[in-house]
mmCIF file of C-alpha atoms in Angstrom:
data_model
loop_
_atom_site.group_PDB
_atom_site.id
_atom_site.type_symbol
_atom_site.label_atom_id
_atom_site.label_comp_id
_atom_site.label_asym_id
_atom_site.label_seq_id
_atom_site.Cartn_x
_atom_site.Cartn_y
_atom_site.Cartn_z
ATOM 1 C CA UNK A 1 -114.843 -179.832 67.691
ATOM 2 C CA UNK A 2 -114.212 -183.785 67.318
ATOM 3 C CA UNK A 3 -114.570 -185.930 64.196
ATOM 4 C CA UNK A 4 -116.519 -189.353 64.643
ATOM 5 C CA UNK A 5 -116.530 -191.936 61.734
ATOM 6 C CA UNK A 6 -119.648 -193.812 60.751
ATOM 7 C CA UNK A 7 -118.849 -197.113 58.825
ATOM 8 C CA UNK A 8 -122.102 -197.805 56.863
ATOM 9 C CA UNK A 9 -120.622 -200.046 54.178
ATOM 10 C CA UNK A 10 -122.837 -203.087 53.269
ATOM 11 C CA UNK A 11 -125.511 -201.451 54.040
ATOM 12 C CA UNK A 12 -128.686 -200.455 51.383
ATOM 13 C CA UNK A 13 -131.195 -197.922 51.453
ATOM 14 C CA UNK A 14 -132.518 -196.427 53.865
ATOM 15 C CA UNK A 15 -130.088 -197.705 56.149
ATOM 16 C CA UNK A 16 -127.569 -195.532 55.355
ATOM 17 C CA UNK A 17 -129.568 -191.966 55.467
ATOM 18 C CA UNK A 18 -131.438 -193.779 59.081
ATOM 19 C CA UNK A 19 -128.411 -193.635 60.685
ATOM 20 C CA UNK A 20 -126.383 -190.906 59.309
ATOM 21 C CA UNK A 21 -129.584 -189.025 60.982
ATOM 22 C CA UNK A 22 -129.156 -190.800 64.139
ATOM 23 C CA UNK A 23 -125.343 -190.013 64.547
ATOM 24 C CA UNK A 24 -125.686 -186.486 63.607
ATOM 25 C CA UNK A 25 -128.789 -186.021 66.441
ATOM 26 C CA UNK A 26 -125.755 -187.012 68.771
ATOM 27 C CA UNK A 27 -123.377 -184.272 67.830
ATOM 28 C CA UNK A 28 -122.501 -180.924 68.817
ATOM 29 C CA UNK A 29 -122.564 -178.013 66.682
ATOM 30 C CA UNK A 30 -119.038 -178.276 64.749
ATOM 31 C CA UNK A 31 -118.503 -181.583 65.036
ATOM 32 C CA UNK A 32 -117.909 -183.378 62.129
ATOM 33 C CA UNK A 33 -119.259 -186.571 60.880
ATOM 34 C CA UNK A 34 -117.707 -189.145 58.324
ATOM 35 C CA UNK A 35 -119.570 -191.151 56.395
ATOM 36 C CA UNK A 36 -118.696 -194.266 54.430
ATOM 37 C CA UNK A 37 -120.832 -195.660 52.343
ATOM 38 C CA UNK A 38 -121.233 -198.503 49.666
ATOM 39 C CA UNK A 39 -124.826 -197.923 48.584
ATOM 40 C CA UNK A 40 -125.069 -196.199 45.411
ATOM 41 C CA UNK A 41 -128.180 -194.689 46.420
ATOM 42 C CA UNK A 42 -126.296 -192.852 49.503
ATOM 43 C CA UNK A 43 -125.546 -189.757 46.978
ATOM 44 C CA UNK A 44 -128.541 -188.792 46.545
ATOM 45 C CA UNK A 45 -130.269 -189.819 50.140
ATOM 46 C CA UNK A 46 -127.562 -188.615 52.376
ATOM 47 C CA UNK A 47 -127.279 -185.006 50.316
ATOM 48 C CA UNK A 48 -131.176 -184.617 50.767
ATOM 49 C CA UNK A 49 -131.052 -185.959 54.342
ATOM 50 C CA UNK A 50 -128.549 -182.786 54.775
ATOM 51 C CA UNK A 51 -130.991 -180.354 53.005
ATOM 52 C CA UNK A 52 -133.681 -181.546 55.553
ATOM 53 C CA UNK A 53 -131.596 -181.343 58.290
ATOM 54 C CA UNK A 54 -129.796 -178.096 57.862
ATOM 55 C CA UNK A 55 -126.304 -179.034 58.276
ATOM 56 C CA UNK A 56 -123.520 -179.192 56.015
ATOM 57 C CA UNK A 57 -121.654 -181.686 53.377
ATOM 58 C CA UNK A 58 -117.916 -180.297 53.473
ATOM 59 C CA UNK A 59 -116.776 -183.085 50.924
ATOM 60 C CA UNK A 60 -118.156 -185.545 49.442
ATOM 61 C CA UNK A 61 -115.532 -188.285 47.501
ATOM 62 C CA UNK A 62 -116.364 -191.058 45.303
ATOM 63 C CA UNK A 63 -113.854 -193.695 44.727
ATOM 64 C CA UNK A 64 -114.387 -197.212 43.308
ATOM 65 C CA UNK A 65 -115.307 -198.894 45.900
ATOM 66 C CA UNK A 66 -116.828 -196.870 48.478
ATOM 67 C CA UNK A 67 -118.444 -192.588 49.218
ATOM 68 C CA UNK A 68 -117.090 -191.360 51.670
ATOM 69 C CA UNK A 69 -118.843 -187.542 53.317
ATOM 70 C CA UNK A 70 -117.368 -185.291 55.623
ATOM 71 C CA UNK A 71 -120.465 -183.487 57.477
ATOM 72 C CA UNK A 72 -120.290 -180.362 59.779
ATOM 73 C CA UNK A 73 -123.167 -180.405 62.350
ATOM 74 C CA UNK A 74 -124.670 -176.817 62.128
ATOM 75 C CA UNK A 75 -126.210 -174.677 64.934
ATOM 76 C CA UNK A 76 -130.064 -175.307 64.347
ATOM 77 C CA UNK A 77 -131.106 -172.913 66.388
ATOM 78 C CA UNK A 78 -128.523 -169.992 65.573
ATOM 79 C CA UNK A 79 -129.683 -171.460 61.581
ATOM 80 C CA UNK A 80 -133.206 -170.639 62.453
ATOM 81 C CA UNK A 81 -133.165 -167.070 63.788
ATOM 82 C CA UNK A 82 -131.148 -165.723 61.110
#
């Protein structure tokens, strides 16, 4: 299992739900993804970007400046025959 950080701040919609997608294509189920983001519109886009994909937000933290998730990459295929 590794942990890879994606720095997305600055960035505005879609941006930040385009390339959380991208990363996550690139990782192995386990690994986690972090995710920082400035865009206010990355709690809603990134949680339904999840939902699509079928992986999971561990945490999600909002602080004043920045939201930072914590994503585990799920099987999709063990997912799918259950």
């Amino acid at each position: 299992m590794t942990q890879t950080t994606l720095d997305l701040t600055g960035l505005k919609c879609p941006l930040p739900a385009l390339k959380t997608r991208k990363a996550l294509k690139a990782l192995k189920p386990g690994d986690l993804l972090e995710v920082l983001c400035t865009d206010p519109l990355s709690v809603i886009d990134i949680p339904n970007l999840i939902r699509e994909t079928g992986d999971k937000i561990e945490i999600t933290e909002r602080a004043e400046r920045h939201i930072v998730f914590l994503i585990e990459k799920i099987d999709s295929a063990g997912a799918q025959a259950g």
